[in-house]
Short mmCIF file of C-alpha atoms and ligand atoms in Angstrom, two decimals:
data_model
loop_
_atom_site.label_atom_id
_atom_site.label_comp_id
_atom_site.label_asym_id
_atom_site.label_seq_id
_atom_site.Cartn_x
_atom_site.Cartn_y
_atom_site.Cartn_z
CA UNK G 10 74.80 -52.35 56.09
CA UNK G 11 76.28 -55.03 53.52
CA UNK G 12 74.91 -54.33 50.70
CA UNK G 13 73.60 -57.31 49.75
CA UNK G 14 71.04 -57.32 53.04
CA UNK G 15 70.38 -53.56 51.89
CA UNK G 16 68.26 -55.70 48.83
CA UNK G 17 67.54 -58.66 51.13
CA UNK G 18 65.32 -55.97 52.88
CA UNK G 19 63.95 -54.32 49.59
CA UNK G 20 62.96 -57.36 48.38
CA UNK G 21 61.05 -58.60 51.49
CA UNK G 22 59.43 -54.88 51.91
CA UNK G 23 57.93 -55.17 49.17
CA UNK G 24 56.32 -58.02 49.29
CA UNK G 25 55.13 -57.15 53.08
CA UNK G 26 53.47 -53.55 51.13
CA UNK G 27 52.34 -56.10 48.26
CA UNK G 28 54.58 -54.22 45.55
CA UNK G 29 56.01 -57.48 43.88
CA UNK G 30 55.70 -60.75 44.67
CA UNK G 31 57.54 -64.29 43.22
CA UNK G 32 55.48 -64.93 40.95
CA UNK G 33 53.03 -68.31 41.97
CA UNK G 34 54.45 -68.30 44.97
CA UNK G 35 51.66 -71.18 46.06
CA UNK G 36 53.77 -73.47 44.08
CA UNK G 37 56.78 -72.45 45.66
CA UNK G 38 57.25 -69.37 42.27
CA UNK G 39 58.86 -69.49 39.19
CA UNK G 40 62.56 -68.29 38.69
CA UNK G 41 63.19 -65.28 37.94
CA UNK G 42 59.15 -64.55 37.62
CA UNK G 43 57.65 -61.74 38.52
CA UNK G 44 53.85 -60.03 40.35
CA UNK G 45 53.68 -56.38 40.97
CA UNK G 46 51.05 -56.65 44.20
CA UNK G 47 48.50 -53.64 44.51
CA UNK G 48 51.34 -51.14 45.25
CA UNK G 49 53.68 -52.18 42.67
CA UNK G 50 51.08 -52.17 39.49
CA UNK G 51 50.22 -48.43 40.57
CA UNK G 52 54.32 -46.99 41.00
CA UNK G 53 54.85 -49.61 37.76
CA UNK G 54 52.33 -47.31 36.37
CA UNK G 55 53.24 -43.68 36.69
CA UNK G 56 56.78 -44.56 35.57
CA UNK G 57 55.92 -46.03 32.33
CA UNK G 58 52.98 -42.72 32.07
CA UNK G 59 56.31 -39.79 33.49
CA UNK G 60 58.25 -42.24 30.71
CA UNK G 61 55.20 -42.05 28.12
CA UNK G 62 54.71 -38.86 28.67
CA UNK G 63 57.76 -37.10 28.31
CA UNK G 64 58.34 -39.19 24.99
CA UNK G 65 54.99 -38.85 23.02
CA UNK G 66 53.47 -35.21 24.79
CA UNK G 67 57.08 -33.93 25.46
CA UNK G 68 58.09 -34.15 21.57
CA UNK G 69 56.10 -33.63 18.48
CA UNK G 70 57.63 -35.52 16.43
CA UNK G 71 57.48 -38.13 18.28
CA UNK G 72 54.31 -40.97 18.62
CA UNK G 73 52.97 -43.99 20.66
CA UNK G 74 52.36 -47.36 19.27
CA UNK G 75 51.79 -51.01 20.72
CA UNK G 76 52.61 -54.34 18.31
CA UNK G 77 51.95 -58.01 19.77
CA UNK G 78 53.83 -59.77 21.17
CA UNK G 79 53.95 -62.78 18.48
CA UNK G 80 55.23 -61.08 15.52
CA UNK G 81 56.46 -63.13 11.75
CA UNK G 82 59.05 -66.09 12.33
CA UNK G 83 61.26 -63.63 10.19
CA UNK G 84 61.45 -61.02 12.68
CA UNK G 85 63.75 -62.67 14.11
CA UNK G 86 65.84 -63.61 11.21
CA UNK G 87 65.78 -60.57 9.92
CA UNK G 88 67.07 -58.35 13.66
CA UNK G 89 69.81 -60.91 13.42
CA UNK G 90 67.62 -62.66 17.48
CA UNK G 91 67.42 -66.02 15.51
CA UNK G 92 71.33 -66.91 15.18
CA UNK G 93 73.61 -64.66 17.48
CA UNK G 94 70.63 -63.24 20.55
CA UNK G 95 72.53 -65.69 22.56
CA UNK G 96 75.26 -65.40 25.73
CA UNK G 97 78.68 -67.22 26.61
CA UNK G 98 77.64 -69.87 29.23
CA UNK G 99 79.85 -71.16 31.81
CA UNK G 100 79.02 -74.71 34.04
CA UNK G 101 81.31 -75.18 37.35
CA UNK G 102 81.42 -78.95 36.96
CA UNK G 103 81.18 -78.76 41.17
CA UNK G 104 78.34 -77.12 41.99
CA UNK G 105 76.68 -77.62 38.92
CA UNK G 106 75.82 -74.01 38.90
CA UNK G 107 75.50 -72.18 34.78
CA UNK G 108 77.40 -68.64 34.26
CA UNK G 109 77.76 -66.28 31.49
CA UNK G 110 81.12 -66.65 30.88
CA UNK G 111 81.14 -63.18 30.40
CA UNK G 112 79.84 -61.37 33.27
CA UNK G 113 82.73 -64.13 35.27
CA UNK G 114 85.21 -62.62 33.23
CA UNK G 115 83.69 -58.76 34.11
CA UNK G 116 83.06 -59.38 38.11
CA UNK G 117 86.99 -59.64 37.69
CA UNK G 118 87.99 -57.39 36.51
CA UNK G 119 85.30 -54.94 38.82
CA UNK G 120 86.90 -56.37 41.94
CA UNK G 121 89.91 -54.61 40.43
CA UNK G 122 88.68 -51.72 39.47
CA UNK G 123 86.95 -51.87 43.80
CA UNK G 124 91.17 -52.27 45.26
CA UNK G 125 92.65 -49.62 42.83
CA UNK G 126 89.47 -47.13 43.52
CA UNK G 127 89.90 -48.17 47.94
CA UNK G 128 93.87 -47.32 47.31
CA UNK G 129 93.24 -44.09 45.64
CA UNK G 130 90.55 -43.26 47.68
CA UNK G 131 92.78 -44.31 51.59
CA UNK G 132 95.83 -42.17 49.25
CA UNK G 133 93.59 -39.05 49.00
CA UNK G 134 92.88 -39.32 52.68
CA UNK G 135 96.67 -39.74 53.34
CA UNK G 136 97.19 -35.76 51.09
CA UNK G 137 94.18 -34.58 52.34
CA UNK G 138 94.65 -31.30 49.61
CA UNK G 139 97.80 -31.17 47.70
CA UNK G 140 96.51 -34.91 46.65
CA UNK G 141 97.07 -34.63 42.66
CA UNK G 142 94.35 -37.84 41.81
CA UNK G 143 94.55 -38.10 38.12
CA UNK G 144 98.70 -37.55 38.91
CA UNK G 145 98.39 -40.85 41.21
CA UNK G 146 96.59 -42.64 39.23
CA UNK G 147 99.72 -42.12 35.93
CA UNK G 148 102.53 -42.69 38.35
CA UNK G 149 101.80 -44.95 41.14
CA UNK G 150 103.20 -48.07 39.75
CA UNK G 151 100.21 -51.01 41.65
CA UNK G 152 98.01 -48.97 40.28
CA UNK G 153 99.46 -48.84 36.34
CA UNK G 154 99.81 -52.59 36.84
CA UNK G 155 96.07 -52.84 37.50
CA UNK G 156 94.44 -50.79 34.80
CA UNK G 157 97.43 -52.84 32.54
CA UNK G 158 95.42 -55.97 34.09
CA UNK G 159 92.33 -54.30 33.37
CA UNK G 160 92.32 -53.36 29.88
CA UNK G 161 94.05 -57.23 28.84
CA UNK G 162 90.98 -58.80 30.39
CA UNK G 163 88.37 -56.01 28.30
CA UNK G 164 90.43 -55.96 25.01
CA UNK G 165 91.00 -59.86 25.13
CA UNK G 166 87.49 -60.48 26.18
CA UNK G 167 86.06 -58.44 23.54
CA UNK G 168 87.52 -60.25 20.92
CA UNK G 169 87.21 -63.03 21.44
CA UNK G 170 83.30 -62.38 21.98
CA UNK G 171 83.29 -60.21 18.35
CA UNK G 172 85.06 -64.01 17.10
CA UNK G 173 82.88 -66.07 18.42
CA UNK G 174 86.30 -67.94 19.42
CA UNK G 175 84.91 -69.30 23.12
CA UNK G 176 87.45 -71.86 23.89
CA UNK G 177 89.45 -68.46 24.06
CA UNK G 178 86.76 -67.07 26.96
CA UNK G 179 87.33 -70.20 28.12
CA UNK G 180 91.78 -69.97 28.61
CA UNK G 181 90.91 -66.11 30.02
CA UNK G 182 88.66 -67.61 32.44
CA UNK G 183 91.03 -69.66 33.90
CA UNK G 184 94.10 -67.22 33.14
CA UNK G 185 92.44 -65.21 35.93
CA UNK G 186 92.06 -68.31 38.00
CA UNK G 187 88.37 -67.50 38.06
CA UNK G 188 86.63 -69.72 40.84
CA UNK G 189 82.73 -70.96 41.16
CA UNK G 190 81.70 -69.05 44.21
CA UNK G 191 79.71 -71.27 44.86
CA UNK G 192 81.99 -74.26 45.12
CA UNK G 193 85.03 -72.53 45.18
CA UNK G 194 86.18 -74.55 42.52
CA UNK G 195 87.98 -73.78 38.54
CA UNK G 196 86.50 -76.73 37.66
CA UNK G 197 84.66 -75.19 33.92
CA UNK G 198 83.19 -76.74 31.39
CA UNK G 199 83.54 -75.34 28.28
CA UNK G 200 81.85 -71.94 26.96
CA UNK G 201 79.15 -72.82 24.34
CA UNK G 202 76.52 -70.53 23.15
CA UNK G 203 73.07 -70.12 24.26
CA UNK G 204 69.92 -68.86 22.30
CA UNK G 205 68.07 -66.60 24.69
CA UNK G 206 64.52 -66.54 22.72
CA UNK G 207 61.32 -68.20 24.38
CA UNK G 208 59.39 -69.87 21.34
CA UNK G 209 56.34 -71.61 21.67
CA UNK G 210 53.69 -73.20 17.95
CA UNK G 211 51.36 -70.98 16.70
CA UNK G 212 47.91 -72.97 15.09
CA UNK G 213 45.79 -76.03 16.01
CA UNK G 214 47.60 -78.72 14.89
CA UNK G 215 51.03 -80.29 14.37
CA UNK G 216 50.90 -80.19 10.45
CA UNK G 217 49.79 -76.59 10.04
CA UNK G 218 51.11 -74.69 13.75
CA UNK G 219 54.33 -73.36 13.27
CA UNK G 220 57.27 -72.34 15.89
CA UNK G 221 57.11 -68.14 16.98
CA UNK G 222 58.65 -66.41 19.20
CA UNK G 223 57.91 -64.09 22.11
CA UNK G 224 59.37 -61.67 21.71
CA UNK G 225 62.69 -60.86 23.21
CA UNK G 226 62.68 -57.05 22.18
CA UNK G 227 60.03 -54.52 21.62
CA UNK G 228 62.14 -52.37 19.25
CA UNK G 229 61.34 -55.28 16.08
CA UNK G 230 57.92 -54.35 16.70
CA UNK G 231 58.20 -50.67 15.83
CA UNK G 232 60.69 -51.27 12.64
CA UNK G 233 58.16 -53.22 11.34
CA UNK G 234 55.22 -50.97 11.74
CA UNK G 235 58.01 -48.33 10.57
CA UNK G 236 56.15 -47.50 7.18
CA UNK G 237 52.87 -47.44 8.53
CA UNK G 238 53.27 -44.43 10.96
CA UNK G 239 55.47 -42.26 9.16
CA UNK G 240 53.04 -43.28 6.56
CA UNK G 241 49.75 -42.60 8.79
CA UNK G 242 50.82 -39.75 11.05
CA UNK G 243 52.53 -38.03 7.86
CA UNK G 244 55.78 -38.04 10.14
CA UNK G 245 58.64 -36.08 9.10
CA UNK G 246 62.11 -37.23 8.80
CA UNK G 247 64.20 -36.77 11.91
CA UNK G 248 60.63 -38.83 13.95
CA UNK G 249 60.70 -41.51 16.83
CA UNK G 250 58.08 -44.00 17.65
CA UNK G 251 57.90 -45.32 21.51
CA UNK G 252 56.41 -47.95 22.50
CA UNK G 253 56.58 -49.74 25.97
CA UNK G 254 55.39 -53.52 26.93
CA UNK G 255 56.90 -57.14 27.36
CA UNK G 256 59.81 -58.73 26.82
CA UNK G 257 61.01 -62.05 27.30
CA UNK G 258 64.17 -63.77 27.33
CA UNK G 259 65.81 -67.12 29.03
CA UNK G 260 68.36 -65.24 30.49
CA UNK G 261 71.04 -67.84 32.20
CA UNK G 262 71.84 -66.49 35.61
CA UNK G 263 67.95 -64.43 36.05
CA UNK G 264 69.17 -63.25 39.84
CA UNK G 265 69.11 -59.76 41.76
CA UNK G 266 65.28 -60.40 42.11
CA UNK G 267 63.34 -57.67 39.47
CA UNK G 268 67.09 -56.89 37.95
CA UNK G 269 67.22 -59.49 35.88
CA UNK G 270 64.29 -61.26 34.93
CA UNK G 271 63.08 -63.36 32.35
CA UNK G 272 59.86 -61.61 31.85
CA UNK G 273 59.21 -57.41 32.11
CA UNK G 274 58.77 -54.66 30.17
CA UNK G 275 60.78 -52.09 27.80
CA UNK G 276 60.02 -48.90 27.36
CA UNK G 277 62.05 -47.92 23.97
CA UNK G 278 62.12 -44.75 21.53
CA UNK G 279 63.09 -45.85 17.96
CA UNK G 280 64.32 -42.31 16.64
CA UNK G 281 64.67 -42.35 12.95
CA UNK G 282 67.19 -39.84 11.22
CA UNK G 283 69.24 -39.18 7.93
CA UNK G 284 72.39 -41.51 7.94
CA UNK G 285 75.63 -39.40 8.85
CA UNK G 286 73.87 -37.51 11.54
CA UNK G 287 73.93 -40.60 14.12
CA UNK G 288 76.13 -39.35 16.23
CA UNK G 289 74.66 -35.68 16.40
CA UNK G 290 70.98 -37.64 18.03
CA UNK G 291 73.27 -40.42 19.99
CA UNK G 292 74.74 -37.58 22.28
CA UNK G 293 70.90 -36.18 21.65
CA UNK G 294 69.55 -38.79 24.09
CA UNK G 295 72.32 -39.89 25.76
CA UNK G 296 71.82 -35.63 26.97
CA UNK G 297 67.78 -35.94 27.67
CA UNK G 298 67.32 -39.46 29.25
CA UNK G 299 69.95 -38.56 32.17
CA UNK G 300 67.89 -35.55 32.21
CA UNK G 301 64.57 -36.98 32.35
CA UNK G 302 65.99 -39.70 35.22
CA UNK G 303 68.25 -36.64 37.49
CA UNK G 304 64.20 -34.09 36.99
CA UNK G 305 62.67 -36.64 39.61
CA UNK G 306 64.91 -36.05 42.14
CA UNK G 307 67.77 -38.74 42.20
CA UNK G 308 70.89 -37.13 42.96
CA UNK G 309 73.34 -36.80 40.16
CA UNK G 310 76.06 -38.91 41.76
CA UNK G 311 74.10 -41.96 41.00
CA UNK G 312 74.31 -42.81 37.51
CA UNK G 313 77.00 -42.99 35.11
CA UNK G 314 77.60 -43.77 31.38
CA UNK G 315 78.94 -46.61 30.20
CA UNK G 316 80.26 -47.23 26.94
CA UNK G 317 80.59 -50.51 25.34
CA UNK G 318 83.31 -52.18 24.02
CA UNK G 319 81.71 -54.94 22.42
CA UNK G 320 79.24 -53.24 20.64
CA UNK G 321 76.07 -55.48 19.52
CA UNK G 322 74.91 -56.93 15.96
CA UNK G 323 73.15 -53.97 15.62
CA UNK G 324 75.37 -50.94 17.20
CA UNK G 325 77.93 -48.25 16.49
CA UNK G 326 77.91 -46.86 19.03
CA UNK G 327 75.99 -48.27 22.41
CA UNK G 328 76.13 -46.30 25.91
CA UNK G 329 74.29 -47.92 28.80
CA UNK G 330 72.97 -45.40 31.41
CA UNK G 331 74.23 -47.71 34.71
CA UNK G 332 72.96 -46.85 37.99
CA UNK G 333 73.77 -47.77 41.40
CA UNK G 334 71.59 -50.04 42.62
CA UNK G 335 72.47 -52.05 46.37
CA UNK G 336 74.57 -54.84 44.02
CA UNK G 337 76.51 -51.28 42.38
CA UNK G 338 76.51 -50.10 38.62
CA UNK G 339 74.75 -51.86 36.68
CA UNK G 340 72.46 -51.28 33.71
CA UNK G 341 69.89 -49.18 34.05
CA UNK G 342 69.05 -48.15 30.19
CA UNK G 343 70.57 -49.15 27.18
CA UNK G 344 71.29 -45.72 23.92
CA UNK G 345 72.37 -47.93 21.32
CA UNK G 346 72.89 -45.71 17.49
CA UNK G 347 71.66 -49.09 15.05
CA UNK G 348 72.50 -47.54 11.95
CA UNK G 349 69.90 -48.99 9.44
CA UNK G 350 70.80 -52.18 10.13
CA UNK G 351 66.94 -53.39 11.19
CA UNK G 352 65.29 -51.82 8.79
CA UNK G 353 68.02 -52.99 6.03
CA UNK G 354 67.46 -56.14 7.08
CA UNK G 355 63.96 -56.42 7.40
CA UNK G 356 63.79 -54.27 3.38
CA UNK G 357 65.64 -58.02 2.71
CA UNK G 358 63.64 -61.04 4.05
CA UNK G 359 60.74 -59.38 3.16
CA UNK G 360 60.76 -57.60 0.01
CA UNK G 361 59.31 -54.60 1.07
CA UNK G 362 61.08 -51.67 0.23
CA UNK G 363 61.16 -49.77 4.10
CA UNK G 364 62.39 -46.51 2.34
CA UNK G 365 61.52 -42.73 3.40
CA UNK G 366 61.17 -40.37 0.73
CA UNK G 367 63.07 -36.93 1.29
CA UNK G 368 61.14 -34.61 -0.63
CA UNK G 369 63.77 -32.20 0.38
CA UNK G 370 66.12 -33.50 -1.63
CA UNK G 371 63.51 -36.06 -4.08
CA UNK G 372 65.00 -39.15 -3.04
CA UNK G 373 63.97 -41.98 0.03
CA UNK G 374 67.38 -43.84 1.78
CA UNK G 375 67.46 -46.55 4.46
CA UNK G 376 67.12 -44.67 8.14
CA UNK G 377 69.19 -44.65 10.33
CA UNK G 378 68.02 -45.42 14.21
CA UNK G 379 69.12 -44.25 17.48
CA UNK G 380 67.50 -46.07 20.25
CA UNK G 381 66.91 -45.53 23.90
CA UNK G 382 65.30 -48.72 26.03
CA UNK G 383 65.32 -48.59 29.28
CA UNK G 384 63.99 -52.35 31.45
CA UNK G 385 60.48 -50.76 33.36
CA UNK G 386 61.63 -53.70 35.86
CA UNK G 387 64.94 -51.95 36.95
CA UNK G 388 63.80 -49.06 36.82
CA UNK G 389 61.52 -49.75 39.57
CA UNK G 390 64.29 -51.10 41.36
CA UNK G 391 66.45 -48.36 40.95
CA UNK G 392 62.99 -46.34 42.01
CA UNK G 393 62.43 -48.85 45.79
CA UNK G 394 65.64 -48.69 47.01
CA UNK G 395 67.01 -44.96 46.41
CA UNK G 396 63.42 -44.23 48.56
CA UNK G 397 64.49 -47.15 50.57
CA UNK G 398 65.12 -45.06 53.82
CA UNK G 399 65.14 -46.41 57.86
CA UNK G 400 65.18 -43.90 60.72
CA UNK G 401 64.88 -43.10 64.24
CA UNK G 402 62.06 -41.79 65.43
CA UNK G 403 62.65 -38.82 67.86
CA UNK G 404 60.44 -39.17 71.01
CA UNK G 405 57.41 -37.46 71.21
CA UNK G 406 57.41 -34.89 68.30
CA UNK G 407 54.43 -33.43 66.07
CA UNK G 408 52.92 -36.44 67.89
CA UNK G 409 54.68 -38.85 66.83
CA UNK G 410 55.48 -42.51 68.34
CA UNK G 411 59.46 -42.06 69.19
CA UNK G 412 61.39 -45.73 66.99
CA UNK G 413 61.82 -46.39 64.01
CA UNK G 414 60.19 -45.74 61.14
CA UNK G 415 60.83 -47.98 57.27
CA UNK G 416 59.97 -45.12 54.70
CA UNK G 417 59.90 -44.79 51.21
CA UNK G 418 60.74 -41.38 50.09
CA UNK G 419 59.15 -42.17 46.28
CA UNK G 420 59.31 -38.70 44.71
CA UNK G 421 55.31 -38.04 45.55
CA UNK G 422 54.23 -38.34 41.60
CA UNK G 423 54.67 -42.02 42.07
CA UNK G 424 53.69 -43.18 45.03
CA UNK G 425 51.00 -45.32 44.89
CA UNK G 426 48.51 -43.63 47.44
CA UNK G 427 48.78 -39.73 47.53
CA UNK G 428 47.08 -39.16 50.13
CA UNK G 429 45.33 -40.90 53.27
CA UNK G 430 42.39 -39.60 54.74
CA UNK G 431 42.01 -41.06 58.76
CA UNK G 432 39.06 -39.76 61.38
CA UNK G 433 41.16 -40.00 64.66
CA UNK G 434 38.05 -42.35 66.18
CA UNK G 435 36.22 -44.28 64.40
CA UNK G 436 32.72 -42.70 66.15
CA UNK G 437 31.63 -39.11 66.88
CA UNK G 438 30.95 -38.35 62.61
CA UNK G 439 34.56 -37.88 62.46
CA UNK G 440 34.20 -41.18 59.57
CA UNK G 441 31.59 -38.72 57.83
CA UNK G 442 33.35 -36.35 57.38
CA UNK G 443 36.19 -38.29 56.49
CA UNK G 444 34.57 -39.28 53.67
CA UNK G 445 33.40 -36.09 52.20
CA UNK G 446 36.73 -34.46 52.62
CA UNK G 447 37.73 -37.89 50.76
CA UNK G 448 34.93 -38.11 48.19
CA UNK G 449 35.54 -33.91 47.12
CA UNK G 450 39.51 -35.40 46.34
CA UNK G 451 39.37 -38.76 44.20
CA UNK G 452 38.57 -37.37 41.31
CA UNK G 453 42.25 -36.09 41.34
CA UNK G 454 44.56 -37.90 43.64
CA UNK G 455 44.44 -41.67 44.50
CA UNK G 456 43.48 -41.57 48.04
CA UNK G 457 43.04 -44.62 50.92
CA UNK G 458 41.01 -43.86 54.03
CA UNK G 459 41.85 -45.85 56.86
CA UNK G 460 39.99 -45.90 60.55
CA UNK G 461 41.46 -48.36 62.15
CA UNK G 462 44.07 -49.14 63.91
CA UNK G 463 45.81 -45.75 66.82
CA UNK G 464 47.06 -42.40 63.72
CA UNK G 465 49.91 -43.62 64.93
CA UNK G 466 50.77 -46.97 63.28
CA UNK G 467 48.22 -45.58 60.44
CA UNK G 468 51.61 -42.79 60.17
CA UNK G 469 54.22 -45.98 59.54
CA UNK G 470 52.01 -47.93 56.98
CA UNK G 471 51.63 -44.49 54.81
CA UNK G 472 54.62 -43.95 55.31
CA UNK G 473 56.49 -47.86 54.51
CA UNK G 474 54.27 -46.95 50.20
CA UNK G 475 55.54 -43.78 50.05
CA UNK G 476 52.68 -42.28 50.57
CA UNK G 477 53.27 -37.98 50.27
CA UNK G 478 50.94 -36.53 52.63
CA UNK G 479 48.08 -38.25 55.49
CA UNK G 480 45.36 -35.90 56.33
CA UNK G 481 44.00 -36.99 59.94
CA UNK G 482 40.24 -35.85 60.36
CA UNK G 483 39.42 -34.76 64.65
CA UNK G 484 36.87 -33.41 66.51
CA UNK G 485 38.63 -29.94 65.66
CA UNK G 486 37.36 -30.62 61.89
CA UNK G 487 33.33 -30.98 62.99
CA UNK G 488 33.79 -27.13 64.50
CA UNK G 489 36.11 -25.50 61.91
CA UNK G 490 36.83 -27.07 58.80
CA UNK G 491 40.55 -27.76 59.33
CA UNK G 492 42.51 -30.74 59.52
CA UNK G 493 46.07 -31.87 60.11
CA UNK G 494 48.24 -32.55 57.29
CA UNK G 495 50.93 -34.65 58.36
CA UNK G 496 53.84 -34.21 55.16
CA UNK G 497 55.50 -38.28 55.22
CA UNK G 498 59.30 -36.70 55.05
CA UNK G 499 59.95 -35.06 57.86
CA UNK G 500 56.25 -35.67 59.51
CA UNK G 501 55.58 -31.49 60.20
CA UNK G 502 52.07 -31.47 60.98
CA UNK G 503 50.19 -28.44 60.51
CA UNK G 504 46.91 -27.23 60.38
CA UNK G 505 44.69 -26.05 57.37
CA UNK G 506 41.73 -25.42 56.19
CA UNK G 507 40.16 -28.11 54.01
CA UNK G 508 39.63 -25.48 51.35
CA UNK G 509 43.45 -25.67 50.32
CA UNK G 510 44.20 -29.31 50.79
CA UNK G 511 44.37 -29.88 46.83
CA UNK G 512 46.09 -27.01 45.57
CA UNK G 513 48.92 -27.70 48.38
CA UNK G 514 48.58 -31.96 47.30
CA UNK G 515 48.58 -30.88 43.63
CA UNK G 516 51.16 -28.43 44.16
CA UNK G 517 53.99 -31.71 44.86
CA UNK G 518 52.84 -34.51 43.37
CA UNK G 519 52.01 -33.94 39.82
CA UNK G 520 53.33 -35.15 37.20
CA UNK G 521 53.07 -31.51 35.37
CA UNK G 522 55.93 -30.54 37.64
CA UNK G 523 58.61 -32.99 37.03
CA UNK G 524 57.85 -32.90 33.03
CA UNK G 525 57.84 -29.12 33.04
CA UNK G 526 62.14 -30.11 34.47
CA UNK G 527 62.84 -31.49 30.95
P1 ATP O 609 71.41 -56.79 30.38
O1 ATP O 609 73.17 -56.77 29.75
O2 ATP O 609 71.95 -56.56 31.51
O3 ATP O 609 71.01 -58.10 30.53
P2 ATP O 609 71.18 -55.97 27.58
O4 ATP O 609 71.91 -55.26 27.62
O5 ATP O 609 71.09 -57.40 26.47
O6 ATP O 609 70.79 -55.77 29.25
P3 ATP O 609 69.43 -54.14 26.06
O7 ATP O 609 68.97 -55.62 25.26
O8 ATP O 609 69.66 -53.19 25.87
O9 ATP O 609 69.83 -55.02 27.65
O10 ATP O 609 67.37 -54.23 27.36
C1 ATP O 609 67.26 -52.81 26.95
C2 ATP O 609 67.11 -52.92 28.21
O11 ATP O 609 66.08 -53.98 28.98
C3 ATP O 609 67.91 -52.57 29.35
O12 ATP O 609 68.76 -52.11 29.38
C4 ATP O 609 67.45 -53.51 30.57
O13 ATP O 609 66.82 -52.19 31.33
C5 ATP O 609 66.19 -54.32 30.01
N1 ATP O 609 65.96 -55.49 30.78
C6 ATP O 609 67.26 -56.26 29.73
N2 ATP O 609 67.47 -57.64 29.77
C7 ATP O 609 66.40 -57.33 31.22
C8 ATP O 609 65.47 -58.80 32.14
N3 ATP O 609 65.80 -59.69 32.27
N4 ATP O 609 64.78 -58.21 32.99
C9 ATP O 609 64.81 -56.94 33.05
N5 ATP O 609 65.24 -56.31 32.80
C10 ATP O 609 65.68 -56.58 31.34
#
């Protein structure tokens, strides 16, 4: 199935089963803004909780923070966002569509890379076991030519972006003969810079009000509180401050569902260190963060690192952890060595010292920072697309109805509902018995009770929202206190005593067993 079709299916599944809705849908929606429904809110909470626990509970030297969305406007001057938080945009005069100029070039490069990889794959098939990929890539003339083209475009784009040479970016787009995907034409406007911050007014009167921004990242709330937390928490370097919360960016091209939103949530951790140790900590956090992803049971080949060519205005080393989304490999998380850029600039703009006093060396310094920054909504999309599965069900097996099923094979600890409690029929005392079982489980797990429709239909609904366990109560339950426990992924069913259910479920859904893999 084409990747676009998979994304479409995921989007409609998210809507149909209460995960994600278009914001203000009754007014035809608001572009690139989304609401999380009853199941989406739970899944999102569970992802956030996993991140928070991994950061603040497993690391003695990382503490949490919850800073405000509004900040003093000078914050954004100091951070560089007022002057430099912009994207180069270009319009196609025929389709009137707007694009990020750098993204057009990146997509062009990606197409050539895909071509190269296809060629290598074909050769690997042709030559079989004898195939030496490295040698092939280094000697095949077509591949060499394409690699040279990729390097050339990359280098020129990097130089143009760094020197803000917007006319060269346009020239490059023209030389690469990039066409507008909608109109198919090369009728481009000039490239312009567009600031991504949303601004609003704070204060009641026109005279007395001042312009404030909706924060475009949560990180600055951490920097301005650096000394507050360090002093009151008696933190010793190296230490980290973690925060989750909303961020806002007026993205030029906002598409691909919750991948690129105008209002989204970040989970960021700033790690304060001694200058000179940043590469050591940068590598440490690269490794730690990948481990966090893999501990959920997502296969390693779904992830890759991508080193930044164009470093942001604050970084001296930066990479992305990319995920294989339905649209291909794209950024999921960033790991950045931010030097003393932020604290240093806040010192300058506020006139307040933001330094750490090292008692061993008896001197003060502005710490360096290594940051890990992941989008919660992107992580949500990664998890949903990894878990979404359409399967054929074999006739009659375990009493399941034959046909197809859509199942979300979510990591059980993230599932919105952990266990469904289902009386086989609505009478004979089965609902009452089911309620007793539900009452014994609901303090430990999020349960869902349902007595409507056939048991097969109820199983399918639970599969579709990723519920790892279903418990069915039948007439035998009234006699011997046993129930049928059904497993989501294998659809296996077993008869067990009600006494043991809590332990079986706990073993599979607890956050503890995932955290212990870190
Ligand atoms: P991109 O290159 O995709 O615009 P970025 O490099 O600007 O992302 P950062 O500023 O490093 O992103 O933000 C950290 C993380 O926040 C990203 O890795 C991503 O997961 C998330 N993020 C950034 N922008 C958005 C957005 N518009 N919608 C959803 N998540 C986002």
